[in-house]
Amino acid sequence: MGRQPLRRRVDNLPQVTYFKPAGIPLAHLQETRLSIEEAEAIRLKDIEGLAQGDCAQKMSVSRPTFARILLSVRRKMADALLNGKAIRIEGGNYEMAVRRFRCDNGHEWEVPFEVMIKEPPELCPTCSTPDIMVLRPWKPGCGMGGRGRRLRGG
Ligand SMILES: [Zn+2]
């Protein structure tokens, strides 16, 4: 069995995940895809203005890896901007800094990144039911209210 690729730690999910240049017919529109961790890299470096070492630490990657992610995302954005491509932000190999879970009996709890990548929860810690779901932290207003991706069970 191959080693699982290491997951990058992400604090924030982008609220808008699709950008499209004006005036290009859909049939001619090319698309560039950024992963969630690539978006996180420019958020930390270019929006928050952190040093590369701090960014790497926050994302739980080495400095050279962070530099590589940053270079890749900047190249993609330049390509999209100057060549008139749409940008889609989705997917990748990441885990949230904190995940919030809820069981079928209404108990909610939080699981930090360090635990999620080693031992993601399978049971509710309060009532031990396996019917648990992860609540989506993105989409404010409808995320924390109980809608979420069901992990297992009916
Ligand atoms: Zn429970």
Coordinates of C-alpha atoms and ligand atoms in Angstrom, one line a residue:
M1 CA 0.0 0.0 0.0
G2 CA 1.3 3.5 -0.8
R3 CA 1.7 6.1 1.7
Q4 CA -1.1 8.5 2.0
P5 CA -0.2 12.0 0.9
L6 CA 0.2 14.4 3.8
R7 CA -2.8 16.7 4.3
R8 CA -2.3 20.5 4.5
R9 CA -3.9 22.4 7.3
V10 CA -6.4 25.0 6.3
D11 CA -8.0 27.6 8.5
N12 CA -10.4 29.2 6.1
L13 CA -12.4 28.1 3.1
P14 CA -13.0 30.7 0.3
Q15 CA -16.5 32.0 0.2
V16 CA -16.5 32.5 -3.6
T17 CA -15.2 29.6 -5.6
Y18 CA -15.7 30.6 -9.2
F19 CA -14.5 33.6 -11.2
K20 CA -15.2 34.1 -14.8
P21 CA -13.9 36.8 -17.2
A22 CA -16.5 39.0 -18.8
G23 CA -17.2 38.8 -22.5
I24 CA -16.0 35.3 -23.3
P25 CA -18.6 32.9 -24.6
L26 CA -18.9 29.8 -22.5
A27 CA -17.9 27.6 -25.4
H28 CA -14.5 29.3 -25.6
L29 CA -13.9 29.6 -21.9
Q30 CA -11.0 27.8 -20.4
E31 CA -10.8 27.0 -16.8
T32 CA -7.9 27.0 -14.3
R33 CA -8.4 25.0 -11.1
L34 CA -7.0 26.1 -7.7
S35 CA -7.1 23.6 -4.8
I36 CA -8.3 24.7 -1.4
E37 CA -4.8 24.6 0.0
E38 CA -3.5 26.7 -2.8
A39 CA -6.1 29.3 -2.0
E40 CA -5.1 29.1 1.7
A41 CA -1.4 29.7 0.7
I42 CA -2.1 33.0 -1.0
R43 CA -4.5 34.0 1.8
L44 CA -1.8 33.5 4.4
K45 CA 1.1 35.0 2.3
D46 CA -0.6 37.8 0.3
I47 CA -3.6 38.7 2.3
E48 CA -2.5 38.2 5.9
G49 CA 1.1 39.1 4.9
L50 CA 2.8 36.4 7.0
A51 CA 6.4 35.3 6.4
Q52 CA 6.8 32.1 4.4
G53 CA 8.1 30.2 7.5
D54 CA 5.0 31.1 9.4
C55 CA 2.7 30.2 6.5
A56 CA 4.4 26.8 6.2
Q57 CA 4.0 26.2 9.9
K58 CA 0.3 27.2 9.8
M59 CA -0.4 24.8 6.9
S60 CA 1.7 22.0 8.5
V61 CA 4.1 21.7 5.6
S62 CA 7.8 22.3 5.1
R63 CA 9.1 25.7 3.8
P64 CA 10.1 24.3 0.4
T65 CA 6.7 22.7 0.0
F66 CA 5.0 26.0 0.9
A67 CA 7.2 27.8 -1.6
R68 CA 6.2 25.3 -4.3
I69 CA 2.5 25.7 -3.5
L70 CA 2.8 29.5 -3.6
L71 CA 4.7 29.4 -6.9
S72 CA 2.1 27.1 -8.5
V73 CA -0.9 29.1 -7.4
R74 CA 0.6 32.5 -8.5
R75 CA 1.4 31.0 -11.9
K76 CA -2.1 29.7 -12.3
M77 CA -3.6 33.1 -11.3
A78 CA -1.4 35.0 -13.7
D79 CA -2.3 32.5 -16.4
A80 CA -6.1 33.0 -15.7
L81 CA -5.8 36.8 -15.4
L82 CA -3.7 37.4 -18.5
N83 CA -5.1 34.7 -20.7
G84 CA -8.7 35.2 -19.8
K85 CA -9.5 31.9 -18.1
A86 CA -12.1 31.2 -15.4
I87 CA -10.8 30.2 -12.0
R88 CA -12.5 27.4 -10.0
I89 CA -11.4 26.8 -6.4
E90 CA -12.1 23.3 -5.2
G91 CA -10.7 20.0 -4.0
G92 CA -7.2 19.3 -3.0
N93 CA -5.6 17.5 -0.1
Y94 CA -6.4 19.4 3.0
E95 CA -8.0 19.1 6.4
M96 CA -9.6 21.9 8.4
A97 CA -7.8 23.4 11.4
V98 CA -10.9 22.3 13.4
R99 CA -13.8 20.2 12.3
R100 CA -17.1 20.3 14.1
F101 CA -19.2 17.1 14.3
R102 CA -22.7 16.3 15.3
C103 CA -24.3 13.0 16.1
D104 CA -27.9 11.9 15.4
N105 CA -28.8 12.6 19.1
G106 CA -27.8 16.2 18.7
H107 CA -24.4 16.2 20.5
E108 CA -21.8 18.5 18.9
W109 CA -18.1 18.5 19.4
E110 CA -14.9 19.7 17.7
V111 CA -12.0 17.8 16.4
P112 CA -8.6 19.5 15.8
F113 CA -6.5 19.0 12.7
E114 CA -3.9 17.0 14.5
V115 CA -6.5 14.4 15.6
M116 CA -8.4 14.4 12.2
I117 CA -5.3 13.4 10.2
K118 CA -4.4 10.6 12.6
E119 CA -7.7 9.3 14.0
P120 CA -10.9 10.8 12.5
P121 CA -13.8 10.1 14.9
E122 CA -16.1 7.2 14.3
L123 CA -18.3 7.5 17.3
C124 CA -20.0 10.2 19.3
P125 CA -17.8 10.8 22.4
T126 CA -21.0 11.4 24.5
C127 CA -23.4 8.6 23.4
S128 CA -21.2 6.4 21.3
T129 CA -23.5 6.3 18.3
P130 CA -21.8 5.8 14.9
D131 CA -24.3 8.0 13.3
I132 CA -22.2 11.2 13.1
M133 CA -21.7 13.9 10.5
V134 CA -19.3 16.7 9.9
L135 CA -20.8 20.1 9.9
R136 CA -19.7 22.3 7.0
P137 CA -17.9 25.4 8.4
W138 CA -18.3 27.3 5.1
K139 CA -21.5 29.0 3.9
P140 CA -22.3 31.0 7.0
G141 CA -26.0 31.0 7.9
C142 CA -26.8 27.5 6.8
G143 CA -23.7 25.6 7.9
M144 CA -23.7 25.5 11.6
G145 CA -27.5 24.9 11.8
G146 CA -27.2 21.2 11.4
R147 CA -26.9 20.6 7.7
G148 CA -23.8 18.6 6.9
R149 CA -22.2 15.8 5.0
R150 CA -23.3 12.5 6.4
L151 CA -20.4 10.2 7.0
R152 CA -22.2 6.9 7.4
G153 CA -25.5 5.3 8.4
G154 CA -29.0 6.3 7.4
Ligands
ZN1 ZN -24.2 11.7 20.7

